[in-house]
Every structure is written in C-alpha cells, then in structure tokens.
Short mmCIF file of C-alpha atoms and ligand atoms in Angstrom, two decimals:
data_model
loop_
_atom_site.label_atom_id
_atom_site.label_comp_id
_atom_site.label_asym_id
_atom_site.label_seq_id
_atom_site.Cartn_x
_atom_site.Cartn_y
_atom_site.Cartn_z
CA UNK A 385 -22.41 13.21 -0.53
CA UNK A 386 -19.78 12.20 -3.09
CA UNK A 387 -16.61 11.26 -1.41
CA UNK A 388 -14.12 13.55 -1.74
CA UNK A 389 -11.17 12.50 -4.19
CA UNK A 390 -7.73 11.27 -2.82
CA UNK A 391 -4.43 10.59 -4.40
CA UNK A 392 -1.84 8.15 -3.66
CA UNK A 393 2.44 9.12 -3.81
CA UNK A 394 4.94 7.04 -3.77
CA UNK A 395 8.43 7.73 -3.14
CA UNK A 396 11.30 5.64 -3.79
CA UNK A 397 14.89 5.29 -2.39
CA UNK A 398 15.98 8.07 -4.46
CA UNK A 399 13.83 10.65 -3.54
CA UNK A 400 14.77 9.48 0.07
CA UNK A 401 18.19 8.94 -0.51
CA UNK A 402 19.38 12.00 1.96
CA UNK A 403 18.28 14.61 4.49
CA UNK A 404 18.22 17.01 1.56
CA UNK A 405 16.48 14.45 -0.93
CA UNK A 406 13.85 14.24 2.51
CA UNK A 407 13.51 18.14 2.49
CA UNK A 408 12.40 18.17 -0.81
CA UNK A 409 10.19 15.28 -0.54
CA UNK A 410 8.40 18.03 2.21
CA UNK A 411 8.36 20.69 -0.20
CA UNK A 412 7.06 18.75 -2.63
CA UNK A 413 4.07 17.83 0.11
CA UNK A 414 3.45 21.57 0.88
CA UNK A 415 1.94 22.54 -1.86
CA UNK A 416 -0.77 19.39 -1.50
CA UNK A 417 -1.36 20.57 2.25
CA UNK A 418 -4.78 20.04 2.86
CA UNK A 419 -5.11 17.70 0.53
CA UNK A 420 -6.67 13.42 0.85
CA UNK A 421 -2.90 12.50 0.68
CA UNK A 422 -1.78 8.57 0.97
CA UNK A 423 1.94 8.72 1.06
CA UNK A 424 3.91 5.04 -0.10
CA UNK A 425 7.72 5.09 1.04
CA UNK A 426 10.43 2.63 0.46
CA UNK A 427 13.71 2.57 1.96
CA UNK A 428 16.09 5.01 1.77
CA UNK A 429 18.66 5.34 -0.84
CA UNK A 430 20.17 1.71 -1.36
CA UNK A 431 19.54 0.54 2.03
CA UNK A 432 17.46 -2.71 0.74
CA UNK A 433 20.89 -3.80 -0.53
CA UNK A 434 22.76 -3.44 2.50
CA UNK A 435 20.08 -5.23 4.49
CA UNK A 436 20.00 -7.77 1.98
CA UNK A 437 23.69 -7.70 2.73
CA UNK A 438 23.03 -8.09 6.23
CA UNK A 439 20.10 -11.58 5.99
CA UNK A 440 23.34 -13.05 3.66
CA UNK A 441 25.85 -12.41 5.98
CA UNK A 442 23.34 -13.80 9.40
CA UNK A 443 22.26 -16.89 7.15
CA UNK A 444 26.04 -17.75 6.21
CA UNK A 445 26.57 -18.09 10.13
CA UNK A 446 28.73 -14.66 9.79
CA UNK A 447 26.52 -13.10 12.56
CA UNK A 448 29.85 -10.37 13.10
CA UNK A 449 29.72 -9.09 10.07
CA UNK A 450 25.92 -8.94 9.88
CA UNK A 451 26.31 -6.93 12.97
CA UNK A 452 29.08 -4.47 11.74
CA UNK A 453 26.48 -4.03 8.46
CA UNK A 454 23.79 -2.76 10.81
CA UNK A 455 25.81 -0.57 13.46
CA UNK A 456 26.87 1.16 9.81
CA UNK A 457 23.08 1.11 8.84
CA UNK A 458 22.21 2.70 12.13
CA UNK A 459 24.89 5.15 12.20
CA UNK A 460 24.53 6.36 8.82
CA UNK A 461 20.48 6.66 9.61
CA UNK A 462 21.49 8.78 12.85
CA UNK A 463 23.49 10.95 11.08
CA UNK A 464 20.28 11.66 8.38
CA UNK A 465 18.54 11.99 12.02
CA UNK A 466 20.48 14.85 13.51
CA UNK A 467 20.52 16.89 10.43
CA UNK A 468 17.38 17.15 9.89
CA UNK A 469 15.83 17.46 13.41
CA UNK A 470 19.28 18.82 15.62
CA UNK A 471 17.97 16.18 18.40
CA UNK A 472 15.55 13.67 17.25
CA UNK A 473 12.66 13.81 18.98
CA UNK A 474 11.99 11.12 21.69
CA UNK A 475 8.94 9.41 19.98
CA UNK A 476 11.20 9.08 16.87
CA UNK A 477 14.50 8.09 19.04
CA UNK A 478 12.85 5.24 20.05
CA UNK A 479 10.61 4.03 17.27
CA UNK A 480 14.21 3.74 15.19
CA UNK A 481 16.08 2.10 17.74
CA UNK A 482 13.24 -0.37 18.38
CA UNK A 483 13.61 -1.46 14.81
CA UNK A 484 17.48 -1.83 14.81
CA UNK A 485 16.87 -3.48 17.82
CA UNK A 486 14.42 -5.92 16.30
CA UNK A 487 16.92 -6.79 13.69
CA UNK A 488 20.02 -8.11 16.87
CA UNK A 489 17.16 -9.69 18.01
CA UNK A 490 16.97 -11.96 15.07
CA UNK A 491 20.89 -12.32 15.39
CA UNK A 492 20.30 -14.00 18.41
CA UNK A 493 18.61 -16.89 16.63
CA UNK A 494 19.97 -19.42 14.59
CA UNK A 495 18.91 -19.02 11.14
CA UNK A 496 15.60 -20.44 9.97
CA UNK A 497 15.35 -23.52 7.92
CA UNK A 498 13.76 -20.72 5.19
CA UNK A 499 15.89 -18.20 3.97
CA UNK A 500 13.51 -16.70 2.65
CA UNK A 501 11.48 -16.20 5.82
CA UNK A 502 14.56 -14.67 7.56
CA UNK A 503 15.15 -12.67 4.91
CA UNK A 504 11.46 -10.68 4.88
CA UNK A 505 12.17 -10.30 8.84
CA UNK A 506 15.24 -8.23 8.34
CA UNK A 507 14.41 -6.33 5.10
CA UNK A 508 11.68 -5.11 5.59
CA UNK A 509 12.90 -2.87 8.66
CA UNK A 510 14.32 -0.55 5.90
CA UNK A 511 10.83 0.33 4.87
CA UNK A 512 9.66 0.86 8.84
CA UNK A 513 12.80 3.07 9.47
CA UNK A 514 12.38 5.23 6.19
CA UNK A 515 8.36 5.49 7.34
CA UNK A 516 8.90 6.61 10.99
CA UNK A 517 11.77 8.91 9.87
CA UNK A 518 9.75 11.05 7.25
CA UNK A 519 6.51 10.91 9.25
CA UNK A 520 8.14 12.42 12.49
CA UNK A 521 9.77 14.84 9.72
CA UNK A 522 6.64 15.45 7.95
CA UNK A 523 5.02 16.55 11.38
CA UNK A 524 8.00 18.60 12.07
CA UNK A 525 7.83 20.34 8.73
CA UNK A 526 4.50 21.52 9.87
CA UNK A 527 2.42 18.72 7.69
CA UNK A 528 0.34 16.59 9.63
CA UNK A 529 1.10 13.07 9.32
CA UNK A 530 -0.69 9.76 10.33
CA UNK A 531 2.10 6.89 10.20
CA UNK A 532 0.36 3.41 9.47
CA UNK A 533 1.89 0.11 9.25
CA UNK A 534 1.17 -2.04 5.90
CA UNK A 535 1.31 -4.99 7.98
CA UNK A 536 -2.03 -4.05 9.19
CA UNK A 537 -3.31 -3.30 5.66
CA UNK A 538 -1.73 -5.52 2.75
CA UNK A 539 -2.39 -9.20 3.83
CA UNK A 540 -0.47 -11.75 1.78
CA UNK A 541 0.01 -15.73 1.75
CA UNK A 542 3.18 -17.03 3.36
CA UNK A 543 4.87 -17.17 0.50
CA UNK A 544 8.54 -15.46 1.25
CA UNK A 545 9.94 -12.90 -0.48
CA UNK A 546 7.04 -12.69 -3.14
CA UNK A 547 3.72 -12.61 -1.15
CA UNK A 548 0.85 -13.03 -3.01
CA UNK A 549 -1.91 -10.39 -1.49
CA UNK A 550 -5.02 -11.67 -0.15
CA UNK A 551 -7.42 -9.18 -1.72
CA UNK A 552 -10.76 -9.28 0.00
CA UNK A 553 -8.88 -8.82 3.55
CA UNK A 554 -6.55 -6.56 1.83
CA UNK A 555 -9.30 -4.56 0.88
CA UNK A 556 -11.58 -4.89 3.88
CA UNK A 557 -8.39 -3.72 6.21
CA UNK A 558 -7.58 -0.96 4.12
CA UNK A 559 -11.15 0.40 3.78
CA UNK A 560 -11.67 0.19 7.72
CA UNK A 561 -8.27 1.85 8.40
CA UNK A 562 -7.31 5.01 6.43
CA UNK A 563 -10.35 7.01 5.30
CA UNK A 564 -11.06 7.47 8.68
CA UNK A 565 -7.23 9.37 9.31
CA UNK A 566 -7.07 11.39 6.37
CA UNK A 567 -10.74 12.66 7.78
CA UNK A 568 -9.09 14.49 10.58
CA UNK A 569 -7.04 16.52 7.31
CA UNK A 570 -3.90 14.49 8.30
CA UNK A 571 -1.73 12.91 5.37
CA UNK A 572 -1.44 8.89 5.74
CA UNK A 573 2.33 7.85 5.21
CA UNK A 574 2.82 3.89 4.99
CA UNK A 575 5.91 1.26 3.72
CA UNK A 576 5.66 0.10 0.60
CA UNK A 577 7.17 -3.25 -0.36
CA UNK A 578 5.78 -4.79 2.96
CA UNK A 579 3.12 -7.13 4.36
CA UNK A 580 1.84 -9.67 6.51
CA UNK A 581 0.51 -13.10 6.17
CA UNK A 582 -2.78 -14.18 8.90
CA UNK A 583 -0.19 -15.79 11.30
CA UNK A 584 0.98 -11.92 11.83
CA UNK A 585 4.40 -12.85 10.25
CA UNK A 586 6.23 -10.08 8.23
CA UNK A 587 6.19 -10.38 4.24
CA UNK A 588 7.46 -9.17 1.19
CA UNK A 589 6.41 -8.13 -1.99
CA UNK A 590 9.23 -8.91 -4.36
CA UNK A 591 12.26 -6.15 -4.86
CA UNK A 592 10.98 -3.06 -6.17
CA UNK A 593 7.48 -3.77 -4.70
CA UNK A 594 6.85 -0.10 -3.38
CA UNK A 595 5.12 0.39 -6.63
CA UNK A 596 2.70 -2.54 -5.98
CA UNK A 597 1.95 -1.26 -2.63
CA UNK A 598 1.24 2.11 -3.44
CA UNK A 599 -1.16 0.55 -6.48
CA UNK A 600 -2.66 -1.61 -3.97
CA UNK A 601 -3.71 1.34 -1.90
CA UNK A 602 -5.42 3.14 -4.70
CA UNK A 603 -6.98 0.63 -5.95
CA UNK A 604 -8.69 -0.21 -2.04
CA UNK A 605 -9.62 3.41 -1.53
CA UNK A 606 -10.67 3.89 -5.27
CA UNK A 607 -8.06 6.62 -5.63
CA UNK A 608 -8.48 9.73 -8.31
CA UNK A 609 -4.89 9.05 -9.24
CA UNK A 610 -1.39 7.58 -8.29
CA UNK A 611 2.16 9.18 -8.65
CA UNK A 612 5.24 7.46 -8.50
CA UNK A 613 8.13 10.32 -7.82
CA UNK A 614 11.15 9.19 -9.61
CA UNK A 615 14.40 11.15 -10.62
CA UNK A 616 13.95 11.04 -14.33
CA UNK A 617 11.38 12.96 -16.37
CA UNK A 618 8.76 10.35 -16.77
CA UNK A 619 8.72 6.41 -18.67
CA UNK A 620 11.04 7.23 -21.44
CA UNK A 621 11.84 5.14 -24.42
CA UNK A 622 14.72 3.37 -23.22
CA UNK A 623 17.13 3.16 -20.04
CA UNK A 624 19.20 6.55 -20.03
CA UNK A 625 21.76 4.79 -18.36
CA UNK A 626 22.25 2.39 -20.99
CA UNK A 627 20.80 4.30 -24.47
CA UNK A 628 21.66 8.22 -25.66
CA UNK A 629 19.10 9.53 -27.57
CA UNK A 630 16.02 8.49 -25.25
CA UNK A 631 12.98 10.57 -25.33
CA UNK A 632 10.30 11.09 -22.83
CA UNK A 633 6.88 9.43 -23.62
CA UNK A 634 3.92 12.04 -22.60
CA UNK A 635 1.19 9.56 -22.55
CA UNK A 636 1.16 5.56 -22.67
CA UNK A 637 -1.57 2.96 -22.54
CA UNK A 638 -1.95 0.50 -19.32
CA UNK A 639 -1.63 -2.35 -21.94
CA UNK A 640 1.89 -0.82 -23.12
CA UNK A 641 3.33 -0.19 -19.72
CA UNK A 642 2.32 -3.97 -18.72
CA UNK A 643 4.22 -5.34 -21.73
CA UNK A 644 7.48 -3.09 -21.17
CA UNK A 645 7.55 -3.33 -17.42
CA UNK A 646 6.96 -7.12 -17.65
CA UNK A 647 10.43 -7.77 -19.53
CA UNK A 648 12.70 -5.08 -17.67
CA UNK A 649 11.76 -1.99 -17.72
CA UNK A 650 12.36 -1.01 -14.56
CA UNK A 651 10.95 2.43 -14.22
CA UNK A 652 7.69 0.87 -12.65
CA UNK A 653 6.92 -2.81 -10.85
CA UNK A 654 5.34 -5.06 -13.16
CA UNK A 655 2.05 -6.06 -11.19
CA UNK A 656 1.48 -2.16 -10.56
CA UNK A 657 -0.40 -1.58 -13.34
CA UNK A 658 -3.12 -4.28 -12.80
CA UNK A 659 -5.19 -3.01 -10.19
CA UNK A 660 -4.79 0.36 -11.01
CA UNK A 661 -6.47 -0.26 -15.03
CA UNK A 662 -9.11 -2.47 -13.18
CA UNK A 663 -10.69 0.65 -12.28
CA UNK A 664 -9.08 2.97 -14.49
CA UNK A 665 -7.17 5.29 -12.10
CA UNK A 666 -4.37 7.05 -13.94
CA UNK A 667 -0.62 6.70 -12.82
CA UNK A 668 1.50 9.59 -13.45
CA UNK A 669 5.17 9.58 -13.07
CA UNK A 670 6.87 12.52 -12.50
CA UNK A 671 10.18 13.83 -11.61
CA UNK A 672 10.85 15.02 -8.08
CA UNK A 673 13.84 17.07 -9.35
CA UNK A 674 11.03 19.22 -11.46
CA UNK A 675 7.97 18.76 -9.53
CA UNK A 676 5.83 21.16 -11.62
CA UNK A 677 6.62 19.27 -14.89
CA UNK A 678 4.08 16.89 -16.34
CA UNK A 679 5.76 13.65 -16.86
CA UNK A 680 4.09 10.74 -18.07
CA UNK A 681 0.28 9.72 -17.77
CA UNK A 682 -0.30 5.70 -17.68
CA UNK A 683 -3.93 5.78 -18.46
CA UNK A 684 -6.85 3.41 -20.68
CA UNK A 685 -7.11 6.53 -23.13
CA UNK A 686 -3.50 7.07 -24.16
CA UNK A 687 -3.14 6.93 -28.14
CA UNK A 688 -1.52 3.98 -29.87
CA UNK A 689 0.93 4.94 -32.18
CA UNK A 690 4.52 4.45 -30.46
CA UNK A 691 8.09 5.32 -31.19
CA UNK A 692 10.29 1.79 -30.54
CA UNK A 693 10.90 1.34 -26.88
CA UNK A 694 13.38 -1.19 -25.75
CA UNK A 695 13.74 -2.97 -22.34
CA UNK A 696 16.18 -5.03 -21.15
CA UNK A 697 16.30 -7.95 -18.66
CA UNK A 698 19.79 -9.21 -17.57
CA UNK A 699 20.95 -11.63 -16.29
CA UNK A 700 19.28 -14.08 -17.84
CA UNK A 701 19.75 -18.27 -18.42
CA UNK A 702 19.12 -20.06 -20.99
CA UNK A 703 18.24 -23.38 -20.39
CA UNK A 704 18.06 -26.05 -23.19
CA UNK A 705 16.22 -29.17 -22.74
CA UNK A 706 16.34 -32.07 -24.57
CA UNK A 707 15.12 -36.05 -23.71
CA UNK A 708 17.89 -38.56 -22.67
CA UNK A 709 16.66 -41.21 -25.43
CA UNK A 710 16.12 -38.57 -28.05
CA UNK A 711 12.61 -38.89 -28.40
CA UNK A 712 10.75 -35.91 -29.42
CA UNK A 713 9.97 -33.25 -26.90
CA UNK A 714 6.19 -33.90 -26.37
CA UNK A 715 3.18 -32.32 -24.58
CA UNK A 716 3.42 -34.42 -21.23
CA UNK A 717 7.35 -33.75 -21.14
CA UNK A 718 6.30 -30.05 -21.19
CA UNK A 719 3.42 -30.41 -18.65
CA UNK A 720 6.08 -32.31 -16.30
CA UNK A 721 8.80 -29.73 -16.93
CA UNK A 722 6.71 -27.08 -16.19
CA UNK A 723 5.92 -28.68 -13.06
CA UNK A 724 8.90 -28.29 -11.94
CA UNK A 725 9.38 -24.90 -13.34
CA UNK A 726 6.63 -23.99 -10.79
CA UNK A 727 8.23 -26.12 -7.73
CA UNK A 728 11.77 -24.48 -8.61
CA UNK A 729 9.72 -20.49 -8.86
CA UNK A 730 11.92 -19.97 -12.04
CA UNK A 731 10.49 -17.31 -13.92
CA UNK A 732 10.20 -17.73 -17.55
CA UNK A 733 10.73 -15.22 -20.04
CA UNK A 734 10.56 -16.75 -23.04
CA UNK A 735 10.28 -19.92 -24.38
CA UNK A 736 11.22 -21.90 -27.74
CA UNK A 737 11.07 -25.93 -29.02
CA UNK A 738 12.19 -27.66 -31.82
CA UNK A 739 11.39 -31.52 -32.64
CA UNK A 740 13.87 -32.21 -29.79
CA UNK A 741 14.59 -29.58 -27.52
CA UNK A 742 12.99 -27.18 -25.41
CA UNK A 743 14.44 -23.76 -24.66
CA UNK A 744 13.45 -21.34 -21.76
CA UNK A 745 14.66 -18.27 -20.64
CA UNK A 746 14.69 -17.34 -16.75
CA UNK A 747 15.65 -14.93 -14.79
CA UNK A 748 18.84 -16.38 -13.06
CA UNK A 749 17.93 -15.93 -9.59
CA UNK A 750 19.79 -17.70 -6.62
CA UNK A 751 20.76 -21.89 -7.18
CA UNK A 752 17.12 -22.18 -8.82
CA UNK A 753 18.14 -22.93 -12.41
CA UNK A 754 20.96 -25.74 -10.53
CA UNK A 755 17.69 -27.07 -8.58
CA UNK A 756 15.49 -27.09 -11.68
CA UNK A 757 18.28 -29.24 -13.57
CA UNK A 758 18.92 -31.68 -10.71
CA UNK A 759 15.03 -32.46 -10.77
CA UNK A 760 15.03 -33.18 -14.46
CA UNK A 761 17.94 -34.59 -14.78
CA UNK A 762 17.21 -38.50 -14.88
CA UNK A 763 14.64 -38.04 -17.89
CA UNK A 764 16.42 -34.72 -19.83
CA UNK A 765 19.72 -33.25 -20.24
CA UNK A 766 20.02 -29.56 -19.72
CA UNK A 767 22.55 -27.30 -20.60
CA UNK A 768 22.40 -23.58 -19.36
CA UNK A 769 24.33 -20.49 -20.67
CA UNK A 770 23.92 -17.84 -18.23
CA UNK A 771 24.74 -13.63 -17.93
CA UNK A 772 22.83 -13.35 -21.10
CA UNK A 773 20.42 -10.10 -21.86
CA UNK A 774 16.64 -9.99 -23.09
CA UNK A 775 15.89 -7.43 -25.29
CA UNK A 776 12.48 -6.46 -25.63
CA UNK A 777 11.48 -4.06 -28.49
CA UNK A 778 8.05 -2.79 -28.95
CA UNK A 779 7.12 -1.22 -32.16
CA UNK A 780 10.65 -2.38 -33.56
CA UNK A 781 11.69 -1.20 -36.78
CA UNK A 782 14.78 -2.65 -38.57
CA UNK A 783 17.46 -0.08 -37.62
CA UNK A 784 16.35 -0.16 -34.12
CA UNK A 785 16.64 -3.94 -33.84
CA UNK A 786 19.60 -4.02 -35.75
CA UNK A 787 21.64 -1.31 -33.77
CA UNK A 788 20.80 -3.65 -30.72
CA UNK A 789 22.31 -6.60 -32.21
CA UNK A 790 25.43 -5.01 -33.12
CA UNK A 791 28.61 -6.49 -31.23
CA UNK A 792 26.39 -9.19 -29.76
CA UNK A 793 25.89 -13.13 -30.57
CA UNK A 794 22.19 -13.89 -30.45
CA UNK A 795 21.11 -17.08 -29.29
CA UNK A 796 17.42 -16.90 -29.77
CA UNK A 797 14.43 -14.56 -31.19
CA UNK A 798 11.23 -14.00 -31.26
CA UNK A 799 8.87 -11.99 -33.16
CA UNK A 800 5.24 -10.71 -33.19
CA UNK A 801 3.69 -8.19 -34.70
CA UNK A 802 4.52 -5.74 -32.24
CA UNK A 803 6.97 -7.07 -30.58
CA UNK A 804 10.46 -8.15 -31.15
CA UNK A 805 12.74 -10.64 -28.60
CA UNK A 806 16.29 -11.40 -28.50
CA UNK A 807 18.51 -13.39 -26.23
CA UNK A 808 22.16 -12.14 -26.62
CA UNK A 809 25.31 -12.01 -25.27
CA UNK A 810 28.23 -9.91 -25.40
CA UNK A 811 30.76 -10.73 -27.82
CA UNK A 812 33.61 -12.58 -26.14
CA UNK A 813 37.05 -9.98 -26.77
CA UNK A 814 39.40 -11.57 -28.65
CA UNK A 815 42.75 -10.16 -27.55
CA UNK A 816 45.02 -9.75 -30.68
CA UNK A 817 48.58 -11.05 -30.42
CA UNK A 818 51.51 -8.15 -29.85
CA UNK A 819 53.90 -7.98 -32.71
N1 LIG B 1226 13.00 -1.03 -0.94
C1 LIG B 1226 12.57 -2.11 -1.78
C2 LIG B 1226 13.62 -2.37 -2.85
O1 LIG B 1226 14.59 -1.65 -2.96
C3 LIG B 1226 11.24 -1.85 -2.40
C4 LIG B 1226 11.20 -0.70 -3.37
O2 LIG B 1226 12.11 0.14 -3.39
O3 LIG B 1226 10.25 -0.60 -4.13
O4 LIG B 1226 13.50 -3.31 -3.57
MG1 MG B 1227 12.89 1.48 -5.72
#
C-alpha cells in the first residue's frame, strides 16, 4: 500500500504574532482537517529578540534586568493566554510556566564560559512556549493536535548557536516518531529553529532556522510538499520594505532560490532548500493574509528566464589584507588566513586579491572580525570598513545595477554572467554651510 502523502507548514513569528494572528493560523488548519499535517512553529512575533535580549543582559552579570525582560515575556504571553482560552487550561498553565521557570533557573547560575551555550538554553524556550500555546489551542479549536519536541527529532553537533544536524539519527528519530501520530488522524505540531546534541543539551539552528527545521522534516518523512506561511504574497523580486515596484515571482528554480537566499534574501533560510531539491519536494510560499492565493512554487521544473532580483546583505565588513613585508599575497598566506577564517566562524561573502592584498567580505557578527585581526596580525595588516551593504543582482541589466548604485560609494564588484556583486556604502551627507 502506497503511503499516503503528507505535507509539512511552517509558521513564522508573524503569523503567530497575536491571539488573532493564532486564530487565523486555526482557520487556516480547518480546511486541511483530516489531512497528514506536520506543523513547524517559531516563536511568536519578535520574541527571539527579546530573549536574545534576555541571554545579553544574564551574560553581562545584569541578572535584574534579565529578569524584568522575562516577567514582561511572561506577562505579555499570559495575556495572548487568556484571550484566547478565558482560563488556560491546566495542562497548558503548567507546561508555560515550566518553561519560564526553566529560564530563572538558568539565572541562578553563573554564566557559562560559552556564550553561546547559554544562549541556545534560553532562546530556544520561545519556540517551546509558541509550540505548547498553539497545540493546546489547536485542540481547543476542535483540531487534533500531537505536540512533539524537536529535541527528540533534529540531532545536531555541539556546535552553539549554529548546530550542524546529524542526519542519519536525524532521520532515524524522525522516521520512528511521527508517522506513527499523524496515524491516529492527529496533526503533529513541533519548534522549529531547535535541537539537541547526543549529550541531551539544547541547540540551535542559526536565526531564522524555522525554515531549516520544517525542510528537515520533509525531507525525513519524504513529504509531498512544504509551505512556509509568510505575510507577503510569495518570493518577490526584491524586499518591499526597501524597493517600490517589486513583483511577485509565480514559479522559481531550487538553484535560483539557493543563490538569492544565500546573499540576503531573507524571505526563506538559506540551507532550506537543500534537502528539500535532494528529493525534489516542492516548497510553496504563500501568504497567510490570502490563504487561497497561489504564491510562489520553489520547485526543479520552474522555467529559467528571470526578471532582475536583488538581495541585500547588511551589515557587512570589509576586511583588507595585506603582508607586513609587502611580499605578494600567495597561496599558503591564503590557506593560513583561511584557517583562521574557519577558527574565527566569519562568514565570507565575497572575496577579491590583487598582487598584494586580499579582500573579504563578512558578515559582521559579534567581536569576530576584531578576533580574526588579532590572530593575523603579526604576519598581515588588516584594515576593516564596516556597516557596508552587499548587493546581489541576478539577471542584472544595466539600469537595474545602476539605479542601485546611485547615492552610494562602491568599494568592490563582482561580476558573472548571471550575477552581479557590489559592496557599497551610503554616501556620507555633507552638510552645506548656512549663509
Ligand atoms: N525564532 C527564530 C528566529 O526568530 C527562528 C525563526 O523564526 O525561524 O530567528
Ligand atoms: Mg522568522
């Protein structure tokens, strides 16, 4: 007997944001009642940021503050609580105020030596309170819901912050543990972003992982489809936020949505789109403020002709390298810098060398580009330029790329066929005297 097809949904924090964004989310559920449902939440609304908030404030020794940050948390999830359920239900009362209290508990600690350790421990409770709170209100909608915890299913290495999944256990846990749920016609509802490491200690993905997780899921159970519920119309050709004129893409091809994701497009994790072409499962993403509307299907058999599409990446450093005696940047300088490239985690964006420098573009994350120069420093000097922006173009054309340009200095390009790369920054304002 051919096993019967099952889809995975993700929602993010903006389809969770309120009690009414929740309601929704159930309406939208309704009409797949009945259906083989695997349901990936994240956190609600912008609660990874206040929790991230909260490890900052614990880690800086300013344990009162961290506390004040989650008595708000808790509040404001209590509130979300009462109106949707009047009085939460006991099962749900306690689940919630185990996790808040898992969170003092930490509190009570002095921080770890790894930040990044203490960090997964508290963030990741925003993904087990949004989980147990749209479960129990699943169930109370009248849709039966299984809740499961990802730290039983997505095993990673111990690698803080950014675990690396361990596939074959991944995929072992995940086959033993949900087909056998959604056989009594219930829907499976798990955290994204989360996981665990062998040692039973809590991981994370990376920020925005819900995508990943949900990805991970379908490709384990060898899902029909996957659809990521977001609150635009689908992957459009550039940031609304940012660009008028954007237009909605109806179709794009895995390789496509790797290449734009990869350099900051943010409508979709980078590594979600992996696993999910290894066996060809389509990702759809659709709008949960028009459910019925088509939105956009990520598939191998999208066409490949292409309007431009830009992403950007901020925040980006630019680090220049050059050797102390003025020798000529040479292979084994590049092996050893990119030894420490991979020591420091910077991520590189792009990269660039003349006779005698070397150029790379990171993502400016934490004191990492700081560490990476102090490790370098007795062989090569280093000078960084930081808050600059990556543009990524795909299928550029001139007036595209030069519209992009326009009241910006560019430091550095790069240019392929298909693809066109500039590092930029803003144009310092030069006030003009009064007369
Ligand atoms: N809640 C996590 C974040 O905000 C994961 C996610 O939303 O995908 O980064
Ligand atoms: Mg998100």
């Amino acid at each position: 007997m051919l096993a019967q097809s099952l889809n995975v949904f993700k929602f993010g924090g903006a389809s969770l944001k309120d009690a009414a964004a929740i309601r929704n989310v159930a309406n939208i559920l309704e009409t797949y009642k009945g259906n083989r449902l695997v349901i990936v939440v994240s956190a609600m609304g912008k609660n990874t940021n206040a929790l991230e908030m909260i490890a900052r404030a614990y880690t800086d020794g300013n344990v009162d503050t961290a506390r004040h940050k989650l008595a708000e948390f808790h509040n404001a999830t209590m509130a979300i609580v009462k109106e949707l359920f009047g009085d939460a239900p006991e099962e749900l009362a306690v689940a919630l105020n185990d996790l808040f209290v898992s969170v003092e508990w930490v509190f009570e600690d002095e921080p770890n030596e790894s930040y990044d350790y203490d960090y997964d421990q508290i963030v990741s409770v925003g993904e087990l309170i949004s989980s147990q709170l749209v479960a129990a209100y699943l169930n109370h909608a009248g849709l039966p819901t299984s809740w499961l915890d990802a730290r039983d299913c997505i095993i990673t290495d111990n690698t803080y912050r950014e675990g690396w999944v361990q596939w074959p256990e991944t995929q072992s846990r995940i086959s033993s543990a949900v087909p056998p749920v959604l056989n009594t016609g219930k829907f499976v509802l798990t955290q994204g972003f989360i996981g665990c490491t062998t040692e039973n200690f809590t991981t994370t993905l990376g920020r925005e992982g819900s995508d990943y997780s949900a990805a991970i899921f379908s490709y384990c159970l060898d899902a029909e489809a996957m659809s990521i519920w977001k609150d635009v119309p689908g992957v459009l050709t550039a940031d609304p936020r940012l660009f008028e004129n954007v237009s909605k893409l109806d179709r794009l091809s895995y390789k496509e949505a790797i290449e734009m994701t990869y350099y900051g497009a943010s409508i979709i994790h980078p590594k979600t789109i992996k696993p999910l072409q290894n066996k060809s499962i389509p990702l759809y993403v659709r709008s949960f403020l028009d459910p019925t509307a088509v939105g956009t299907e990520i598939s191998s058999d999208a066409g490949d002709t292409y309007p431009p599409m830009v992403a950007i990446e901020k925040e980006q450093a630019l680090v220049n390298i050059s050797t102390r005696d003025f020798s000529f940047v040479a292979e084994h300088h590049i092996r050893e810098l990119f030894e420490h490239i991979t020591t420091t985690r910077l991520q590189v964006n792009m990269m660039q060398n003349t006779a005698i420098s070397f150029n790379v573009v990171v993502n400016d994350i934490d004191d990492r580009v700081e560490r990476f120069c102090k490790l370098v420093d007795k062989e090569f000097k280093t000078t960084v330029d930081r808050h600059l922006e990556l543009i990524t173009i795909r299928h550029y054309t001139k007036e595209v790329s030069d519209s992009m340009r326009r009241g910006k200095v560019q430091l550095l390009e790069g240019r392929m066929p298909l693809t066109l790369q500039m590092v930029v920054k803003e144009v310092p304002v030069i006030k003009r005297k009064s007369t």
